[in-house]
Amino acid sequence: KIQTSEILRTIAEETGVAGKNVGKIDIMDSFTFVEVPSDIVEKVISAMNNAVIKGRKVTVQMAKPRIKTSEKMSKRRRQ
């Protein structure tokens, strides 16, 4: 299993961004959320795409905004 420290270390090595500039890291079963300041998002995405962590190639993309439950219900009704 990949640890937050490995993700943080790889971000720092690949981007040159100090670890203190990386926010919360949430590791799920098949993906991970990493908070970074908006002014370095593109730098992190481009540097991290195709990076390797523990022998696994990394694919990075911007997270989509979460849809509130009430919005999901109204979208279903419109369909």
PDB file of N, CA and C in Angstrom:
ATOM      1  N   LYS A   1       0.844  -1.188   0.000  1.00  0.00           N
ATOM      2  CA  LYS A   1       0.000   0.000   0.000  1.00  0.00           C
ATOM      3  C   LYS A   1       0.884   1.244   0.000  1.00  0.00           C
ATOM      4  N   ILE A   2       0.451   2.230  -0.753  1.00  0.00           N
ATOM      5  CA  ILE A   2       1.184   3.493  -0.830  1.00  0.00           C
ATOM      6  C   ILE A   2       0.873   4.340   0.399  1.00  0.00           C
ATOM      7  N   GLN A   3       1.899   4.946   0.955  1.00  0.00           N
ATOM      8  CA  GLN A   3       1.760   5.798   2.142  1.00  0.00           C
ATOM      9  C   GLN A   3       1.762   7.275   1.741  1.00  0.00           C
ATOM     10  N   THR A   4       1.165   8.118   2.577  1.00  0.00           N
ATOM     11  CA  THR A   4       1.136   9.552   2.288  1.00  0.00           C
ATOM     12  C   THR A   4       2.549  10.115   2.164  1.00  0.00           C
ATOM     13  N   SER A   5       3.476   9.610   2.950  1.00  0.00           N
ATOM     14  CA  SER A   5       4.850  10.111   2.894  1.00  0.00           C
ATOM     15  C   SER A   5       5.486   9.853   1.521  1.00  0.00           C
ATOM     16  N   GLU A   6       5.141   8.727   0.895  1.00  0.00           N
ATOM     17  CA  GLU A   6       5.682   8.410  -0.432  1.00  0.00           C
ATOM     18  C   GLU A   6       5.102   9.349  -1.483  1.00  0.00           C
ATOM     19  N   ILE A   7       3.831   9.656  -1.354  1.00  0.00           N
ATOM     20  CA  ILE A   7       3.199  10.592  -2.285  1.00  0.00           C
ATOM     21  C   ILE A   7       3.811  11.972  -2.110  1.00  0.00           C
ATOM     22  N   LEU A   8       3.929  12.414  -0.877  1.00  0.00           N
ATOM     23  CA  LEU A   8       4.502  13.728  -0.587  1.00  0.00           C
ATOM     24  C   LEU A   8       5.934  13.836  -1.097  1.00  0.00           C
ATOM     25  N   ARG A   9       6.738  12.806  -0.857  1.00  0.00           N
ATOM     26  CA  ARG A   9       8.128  12.794  -1.313  1.00  0.00           C
ATOM     27  C   ARG A   9       8.204  12.877  -2.845  1.00  0.00           C
ATOM     28  N   THR A  10       7.349  12.126  -3.527  1.00  0.00           N
ATOM     29  CA  THR A  10       7.361  12.138  -4.991  1.00  0.00           C
ATOM     30  C   THR A  10       6.941  13.490  -5.533  1.00  0.00           C
ATOM     31  N   ILE A  11       5.929  14.097  -4.939  1.00  0.00           N
ATOM     32  CA  ILE A  11       5.511  15.439  -5.376  1.00  0.00           C
ATOM     33  C   ILE A  11       6.667  16.416  -5.215  1.00  0.00           C
ATOM     34  N   ALA A  12       7.321  16.375  -4.067  1.00  0.00           N
ATOM     35  CA  ALA A  12       8.449  17.283  -3.818  1.00  0.00           C
ATOM     36  C   ALA A  12       9.589  17.046  -4.811  1.00  0.00           C
ATOM     37  N   GLU A  13       9.926  15.787  -5.064  1.00  0.00           N
ATOM     38  CA  GLU A  13      11.016  15.466  -5.991  1.00  0.00           C
ATOM     39  C   GLU A  13      10.682  15.844  -7.429  1.00  0.00           C
ATOM     40  N   GLU A  14       9.463  15.569  -7.858  1.00  0.00           N
ATOM     41  CA  GLU A  14       9.073  15.807  -9.255  1.00  0.00           C
ATOM     42  C   GLU A  14       8.799  17.275  -9.559  1.00  0.00           C
ATOM     43  N   THR A  15       8.333  18.036  -8.559  1.00  0.00           N
ATOM     44  CA  THR A  15       7.908  19.412  -8.812  1.00  0.00           C
ATOM     45  C   THR A  15       8.823  20.468  -8.216  1.00  0.00           C
ATOM     46  N   GLY A  16       9.596  20.095  -7.207  1.00  0.00           N
ATOM     47  CA  GLY A  16      10.393  21.086  -6.507  1.00  0.00           C
ATOM     48  C   GLY A  16       9.576  21.873  -5.483  1.00  0.00           C
ATOM     49  N   VAL A  17       8.321  21.490  -5.303  1.00  0.00           N
ATOM     50  CA  VAL A  17       7.432  22.148  -4.348  1.00  0.00           C
ATOM     51  C   VAL A  17       7.726  21.593  -2.953  1.00  0.00           C
ATOM     52  N   ALA A  18       7.874  22.468  -1.993  1.00  0.00           N
ATOM     53  CA  ALA A  18       8.134  22.035  -0.617  1.00  0.00           C
ATOM     54  C   ALA A  18       6.920  21.298  -0.065  1.00  0.00           C
ATOM     55  N   GLY A  19       7.176  20.257   0.699  1.00  0.00           N
ATOM     56  CA  GLY A  19       6.111  19.460   1.285  1.00  0.00           C
ATOM     57  C   GLY A  19       5.138  20.271   2.115  1.00  0.00           C
ATOM     58  N   LYS A  20       5.607  21.353   2.722  1.00  0.00           N
ATOM     59  CA  LYS A  20       4.722  22.187   3.549  1.00  0.00           C
ATOM     60  C   LYS A  20       3.658  22.893   2.711  1.00  0.00           C
ATOM     61  N   ASN A  21       3.849  22.941   1.376  1.00  0.00           N
ATOM     62  CA  ASN A  21       2.862  23.563   0.488  1.00  0.00           C
ATOM     63  C   ASN A  21       1.794  22.588   0.017  1.00  0.00           C
ATOM     64  N   VAL A  22       1.923  21.343   0.395  1.00  0.00           N
ATOM     65  CA  VAL A  22       0.939  20.325   0.026  1.00  0.00           C
ATOM     66  C   VAL A  22      -0.010  20.155   1.198  1.00  0.00           C
ATOM     67  N   GLY A  23      -1.298  20.157   0.902  1.00  0.00           N
ATOM     68  CA  GLY A  23      -2.303  20.043   1.957  1.00  0.00           C
ATOM     69  C   GLY A  23      -2.648  18.596   2.257  1.00  0.00           C
ATOM     70  N   LYS A  24      -3.909  18.384   2.532  1.00  0.00           N
ATOM     71  CA  LYS A  24      -4.425  17.078   2.926  1.00  0.00           C
ATOM     72  C   LYS A  24      -4.261  16.052   1.799  1.00  0.00           C
ATOM     73  N   ILE A  25      -3.882  14.841   2.175  1.00  0.00           N
ATOM     74  CA  ILE A  25      -3.765  13.726   1.230  1.00  0.00           C
ATOM     75  C   ILE A  25      -4.715  12.639   1.704  1.00  0.00           C
ATOM     76  N   ASP A  26      -5.711  12.319   0.868  1.00  0.00           N
ATOM     77  CA  ASP A  26      -6.696  11.268   1.182  1.00  0.00           C
ATOM     78  C   ASP A  26      -6.480  10.090   0.247  1.00  0.00           C
ATOM     79  N   ILE A  27      -6.010   8.970   0.774  1.00  0.00           N
ATOM     80  CA  ILE A  27      -5.752   7.784  -0.028  1.00  0.00           C
ATOM     81  C   ILE A  27      -6.975   6.868   0.020  1.00  0.00           C
ATOM     82  N   MET A  28      -7.549   6.600  -1.145  1.00  0.00           N
ATOM     83  CA  MET A  28      -8.675   5.677  -1.282  1.00  0.00           C
ATOM     84  C   MET A  28      -8.136   4.372  -1.871  1.00  0.00           C
ATOM     85  N   ASP A  29      -9.022   3.423  -2.170  1.00  0.00           N
ATOM     86  CA  ASP A  29      -8.573   2.142  -2.727  1.00  0.00           C
ATOM     87  C   ASP A  29      -7.955   2.281  -4.113  1.00  0.00           C
ATOM     88  N   SER A  30      -8.570   3.079  -4.984  1.00  0.00           N
ATOM     89  CA  SER A  30      -8.073   3.138  -6.362  1.00  0.00           C
ATOM     90  C   SER A  30      -7.694   4.540  -6.828  1.00  0.00           C
ATOM     91  N   PHE A  31      -7.755   5.512  -5.942  1.00  0.00           N
ATOM     92  CA  PHE A  31      -7.334   6.872  -6.286  1.00  0.00           C
ATOM     93  C   PHE A  31      -6.992   7.622  -5.008  1.00  0.00           C
ATOM     94  N   THR A  32      -6.380   8.793  -5.179  1.00  0.00           N
ATOM     95  CA  THR A  32      -5.973   9.618  -4.042  1.00  0.00           C
ATOM     96  C   THR A  32      -6.262  11.077  -4.342  1.00  0.00           C
ATOM     97  N   PHE A  33      -6.742  11.799  -3.334  1.00  0.00           N
ATOM     98  CA  PHE A  33      -6.920  13.238  -3.452  1.00  0.00           C
ATOM     99  C   PHE A  33      -5.752  13.911  -2.753  1.00  0.00           C
ATOM    100  N   VAL A  34      -5.186  14.937  -3.414  1.00  0.00           N
ATOM    101  CA  VAL A  34      -4.099  15.707  -2.825  1.00  0.00           C
ATOM    102  C   VAL A  34      -4.439  17.187  -2.973  1.00  0.00           C
ATOM    103  N   GLU A  35      -4.458  17.913  -1.869  1.00  0.00           N
ATOM    104  CA  GLU A  35      -4.720  19.349  -1.917  1.00  0.00           C
ATOM    105  C   GLU A  35      -3.418  20.094  -2.174  1.00  0.00           C
ATOM    106  N   VAL A  36      -3.458  20.975  -3.179  1.00  0.00           N
ATOM    107  CA  VAL A  36      -2.324  21.864  -3.442  1.00  0.00           C
ATOM    108  C   VAL A  36      -2.880  23.257  -3.719  1.00  0.00           C
ATOM    109  N   PRO A  37      -2.110  24.294  -3.431  1.00  0.00           N
ATOM    110  CA  PRO A  37      -2.575  25.653  -3.709  1.00  0.00           C
ATOM    111  C   PRO A  37      -2.873  25.845  -5.195  1.00  0.00           C
ATOM    112  N   SER A  38      -3.872  26.667  -5.489  1.00  0.00           N
ATOM    113  CA  SER A  38      -4.310  26.849  -6.880  1.00  0.00           C
ATOM    114  C   SER A  38      -3.208  27.377  -7.791  1.00  0.00           C
ATOM    115  N   ASP A  39      -2.251  28.122  -7.242  1.00  0.00           N
ATOM    116  CA  ASP A  39      -1.197  28.679  -8.099  1.00  0.00           C
ATOM    117  C   ASP A  39      -0.153  27.648  -8.536  1.00  0.00           C
ATOM    118  N   ILE A  40      -0.182  26.438  -7.967  1.00  0.00           N
ATOM    119  CA  ILE A  40       0.772  25.409  -8.406  1.00  0.00           C
ATOM    120  C   ILE A  40       0.077  24.151  -8.944  1.00  0.00           C
ATOM    121  N   VAL A  41      -1.224  24.220  -9.111  1.00  0.00           N
ATOM    122  CA  VAL A  41      -1.972  23.044  -9.588  1.00  0.00           C
ATOM    123  C   VAL A  41      -1.425  22.536 -10.919  1.00  0.00           C
ATOM    124  N   GLU A  42      -1.292  23.405 -11.891  1.00  0.00           N
ATOM    125  CA  GLU A  42      -0.825  22.977 -13.212  1.00  0.00           C
ATOM    126  C   GLU A  42       0.589  22.411 -13.146  1.00  0.00           C
ATOM    127  N   LYS A  43       1.443  23.015 -12.347  1.00  0.00           N
ATOM    128  CA  LYS A  43       2.819  22.524 -12.194  1.00  0.00           C
ATOM    129  C   LYS A  43       2.810  21.107 -11.631  1.00  0.00           C
ATOM    130  N   VAL A  44       1.987  20.878 -10.621  1.00  0.00           N
ATOM    131  CA  VAL A  44       1.918  19.559  -9.992  1.00  0.00           C
ATOM    132  C   VAL A  44       1.332  18.539 -10.953  1.00  0.00           C
ATOM    133  N   ILE A  45       0.260  18.900 -11.647  1.00  0.00           N
ATOM    134  CA  ILE A  45      -0.365  17.962 -12.584  1.00  0.00           C
ATOM    135  C   ILE A  45       0.612  17.571 -13.680  1.00  0.00           C
ATOM    136  N   SER A  46       1.255  18.550 -14.303  1.00  0.00           N
ATOM    137  CA  SER A  46       2.152  18.212 -15.421  1.00  0.00           C
ATOM    138  C   SER A  46       3.389  17.449 -14.955  1.00  0.00           C
ATOM    139  N   ALA A  47       3.922  17.793 -13.795  1.00  0.00           N
ATOM    140  CA  ALA A  47       5.121  17.111 -13.304  1.00  0.00           C
ATOM    141  C   ALA A  47       4.814  15.700 -12.811  1.00  0.00           C
ATOM    142  N   MET A  48       3.641  15.512 -12.240  1.00  0.00           N
ATOM    143  CA  MET A  48       3.305  14.212 -11.651  1.00  0.00           C
ATOM    144  C   MET A  48       2.753  13.209 -12.647  1.00  0.00           C
ATOM    145  N   ASN A  49       2.175  13.684 -13.768  1.00  0.00           N
ATOM    146  CA  ASN A  49       1.669  12.735 -14.748  1.00  0.00           C
ATOM    147  C   ASN A  49       2.811  11.869 -15.242  1.00  0.00           C
ATOM    148  N   ASN A  50       2.619  10.598 -15.150  1.00  0.00           N
ATOM    149  CA  ASN A  50       3.607   9.585 -15.545  1.00  0.00           C
ATOM    150  C   ASN A  50       4.746   9.395 -14.539  1.00  0.00           C
ATOM    151  N   ALA A  51       4.667  10.046 -13.381  1.00  0.00           N
ATOM    152  CA  ALA A  51       5.642   9.752 -12.322  1.00  0.00           C
ATOM    153  C   ALA A  51       5.379   8.324 -11.850  1.00  0.00           C
ATOM    154  N   VAL A  52       6.323   7.759 -11.129  1.00  0.00           N
ATOM    155  CA  VAL A  52       6.183   6.394 -10.634  1.00  0.00           C
ATOM    156  C   VAL A  52       6.326   6.398  -9.111  1.00  0.00           C
ATOM    157  N   ILE A  53       5.355   5.772  -8.441  1.00  0.00           N
ATOM    158  CA  ILE A  53       5.398   5.618  -6.990  1.00  0.00           C
ATOM    159  C   ILE A  53       5.274   4.134  -6.686  1.00  0.00           C
ATOM    160  N   LYS A  54       6.271   3.597  -6.015  1.00  0.00           N
ATOM    161  CA  LYS A  54       6.301   2.162  -5.678  1.00  0.00           C
ATOM    162  C   LYS A  54       6.057   1.281  -6.901  1.00  0.00           C
ATOM    163  N   GLY A  55       6.680   1.635  -8.011  1.00  0.00           N
ATOM    164  CA  GLY A  55       6.582   0.843  -9.230  1.00  0.00           C
ATOM    165  C   GLY A  55       5.293   1.035 -10.016  1.00  0.00           C
ATOM    166  N   ARG A  56       4.439   1.930  -9.568  1.00  0.00           N
ATOM    167  CA  ARG A  56       3.166   2.164 -10.256  1.00  0.00           C
ATOM    168  C   ARG A  56       3.169   3.536 -10.916  1.00  0.00           C
ATOM    169  N   LYS A  57       2.831   3.563 -12.207  1.00  0.00           N
ATOM    170  CA  LYS A  57       2.751   4.812 -12.943  1.00  0.00           C
ATOM    171  C   LYS A  57       1.569   5.630 -12.426  1.00  0.00           C
ATOM    172  N   VAL A  58       1.785   6.925 -12.262  1.00  0.00           N
ATOM    173  CA  VAL A  58       0.771   7.822 -11.719  1.00  0.00           C
ATOM    174  C   VAL A  58       0.102   8.600 -12.842  1.00  0.00           C
ATOM    175  N   THR A  59      -1.203   8.732 -12.768  1.00  0.00           N
ATOM    176  CA  THR A  59      -1.966   9.593 -13.669  1.00  0.00           C
ATOM    177  C   THR A  59      -2.655  10.634 -12.807  1.00  0.00           C
ATOM    178  N   VAL A  60      -2.490  11.900 -13.152  1.00  0.00           N
ATOM    179  CA  VAL A  60      -3.013  12.981 -12.321  1.00  0.00           C
ATOM    180  C   VAL A  60      -4.004  13.817 -13.109  1.00  0.00           C
ATOM    181  N   GLN A  61      -5.094  14.174 -12.440  1.00  0.00           N
ATOM    182  CA  GLN A  61      -6.065  15.089 -13.043  1.00  0.00           C
ATOM    183  C   GLN A  61      -6.728  15.903 -11.947  1.00  0.00           C
ATOM    184  N   MET A  62      -7.303  17.031 -12.345  1.00  0.00           N
ATOM    185  CA  MET A  62      -8.001  17.885 -11.397  1.00  0.00           C
ATOM    186  C   MET A  62      -9.279  17.186 -10.965  1.00  0.00           C
ATOM    187  N   ALA A  63      -9.554  17.195  -9.674  1.00  0.00           N
ATOM    188  CA  ALA A  63     -10.795  16.590  -9.161  1.00  0.00           C
ATOM    189  C   ALA A  63     -11.979  17.434  -9.603  1.00  0.00           C
ATOM    190  N   LYS A  64     -13.058  16.747  -9.911  1.00  0.00           N
ATOM    191  CA  LYS A  64     -14.282  17.445 -10.284  1.00  0.00           C
ATOM    192  C   LYS A  64     -14.999  17.866  -9.011  1.00  0.00           C
ATOM    193  N   PRO A  65     -15.694  19.006  -9.049  1.00  0.00           N
ATOM    194  CA  PRO A  65     -16.439  19.430  -7.847  1.00  0.00           C
ATOM    195  C   PRO A  65     -17.490  18.400  -7.472  1.00  0.00           C
ATOM    196  N   ARG A  66     -17.675  18.235  -6.202  1.00  0.00           N
ATOM    197  CA  ARG A  66     -18.664  17.285  -5.696  1.00  0.00           C
ATOM    198  C   ARG A  66     -20.064  17.849  -5.901  1.00  0.00           C
ATOM    199  N   ILE A  67     -20.979  17.017  -6.387  1.00  0.00           N
ATOM    200  CA  ILE A  67     -22.370  17.435  -6.574  1.00  0.00           C
ATOM    201  C   ILE A  67     -23.135  17.104  -5.304  1.00  0.00           C
ATOM    202  N   LYS A  68     -23.864  18.090  -4.794  1.00  0.00           N
ATOM    203  CA  LYS A  68     -24.655  17.881  -3.586  1.00  0.00           C
ATOM    204  C   LYS A  68     -25.787  16.909  -3.872  1.00  0.00           C
ATOM    205  N   THR A  69     -26.213  16.178  -2.873  1.00  0.00           N
ATOM    206  CA  THR A  69     -27.282  15.191  -3.018  1.00  0.00           C
ATOM    207  C   THR A  69     -28.538  15.819  -3.598  1.00  0.00           C
ATOM    208  N   SER A  70     -28.908  17.007  -3.156  1.00  0.00           N
ATOM    209  CA  SER A  70     -30.119  17.663  -3.661  1.00  0.00           C
ATOM    210  C   SER A  70     -29.995  17.975  -5.147  1.00  0.00           C
ATOM    211  N   GLU A  71     -28.796  18.328  -5.617  1.00  0.00           N
ATOM    212  CA  GLU A  71     -28.582  18.587  -7.043  1.00  0.00           C
ATOM    213  C   GLU A  71     -28.681  17.295  -7.842  1.00  0.00           C
ATOM    214  N   LYS A  72     -28.165  16.187  -7.287  1.00  0.00           N
ATOM    215  CA  LYS A  72     -28.259  14.896  -7.974  1.00  0.00           C
ATOM    216  C   LYS A  72     -29.715  14.521  -8.169  1.00  0.00           C
ATOM    217  N   MET A  73     -30.522  14.712  -7.135  1.00  0.00           N
ATOM    218  CA  MET A  73     -31.933  14.348  -7.214  1.00  0.00           C
ATOM    219  C   MET A  73     -32.661  15.195  -8.263  1.00  0.00           C
ATOM    220  N   SER A  74     -32.392  16.498  -8.320  1.00  0.00           N
ATOM    221  CA  SER A  74     -33.085  17.345  -9.296  1.00  0.00           C
ATOM    222  C   SER A  74     -32.625  17.015 -10.710  1.00  0.00           C
ATOM    223  N   LYS A  75     -31.376  16.617 -10.916  1.00  0.00           N
ATOM    224  CA  LYS A  75     -30.909  16.214 -12.246  1.00  0.00           C
ATOM    225  C   LYS A  75     -31.607  14.937 -12.685  1.00  0.00           C
ATOM    226  N   ARG A  76     -31.785  14.005 -11.773  1.00  0.00           N
ATOM    227  CA  ARG A  76     -32.464  12.765 -12.116  1.00  0.00           C
ATOM    228  C   ARG A  76     -33.909  13.028 -12.526  1.00  0.00           C
ATOM    229  N   ARG A  77     -34.562  13.940 -11.835  1.00  0.00           N
ATOM    230  CA  ARG A  77     -35.967  14.247 -12.142  1.00  0.00           C
ATOM    231  C   ARG A  77     -36.101  14.869 -13.522  1.00  0.00           C
ATOM    232  N   ARG A  78     -35.110  15.668 -13.944  1.00  0.00           N
ATOM    233  CA  ARG A  78     -35.171  16.345 -15.250  1.00  0.00           C
ATOM    234  C   ARG A  78     -34.947  15.371 -16.408  1.00  0.00           C
ATOM    235  N   GLN A  79     -34.333  14.246 -16.167  1.00  0.00           N
ATOM    236  CA  GLN A  79     -33.981  13.338 -17.262  1.00  0.00           C
ATOM    237  C   GLN A  79     -35.145  12.532 -17.742  1.00  0.00           C
TER     238      GLN A  79
END
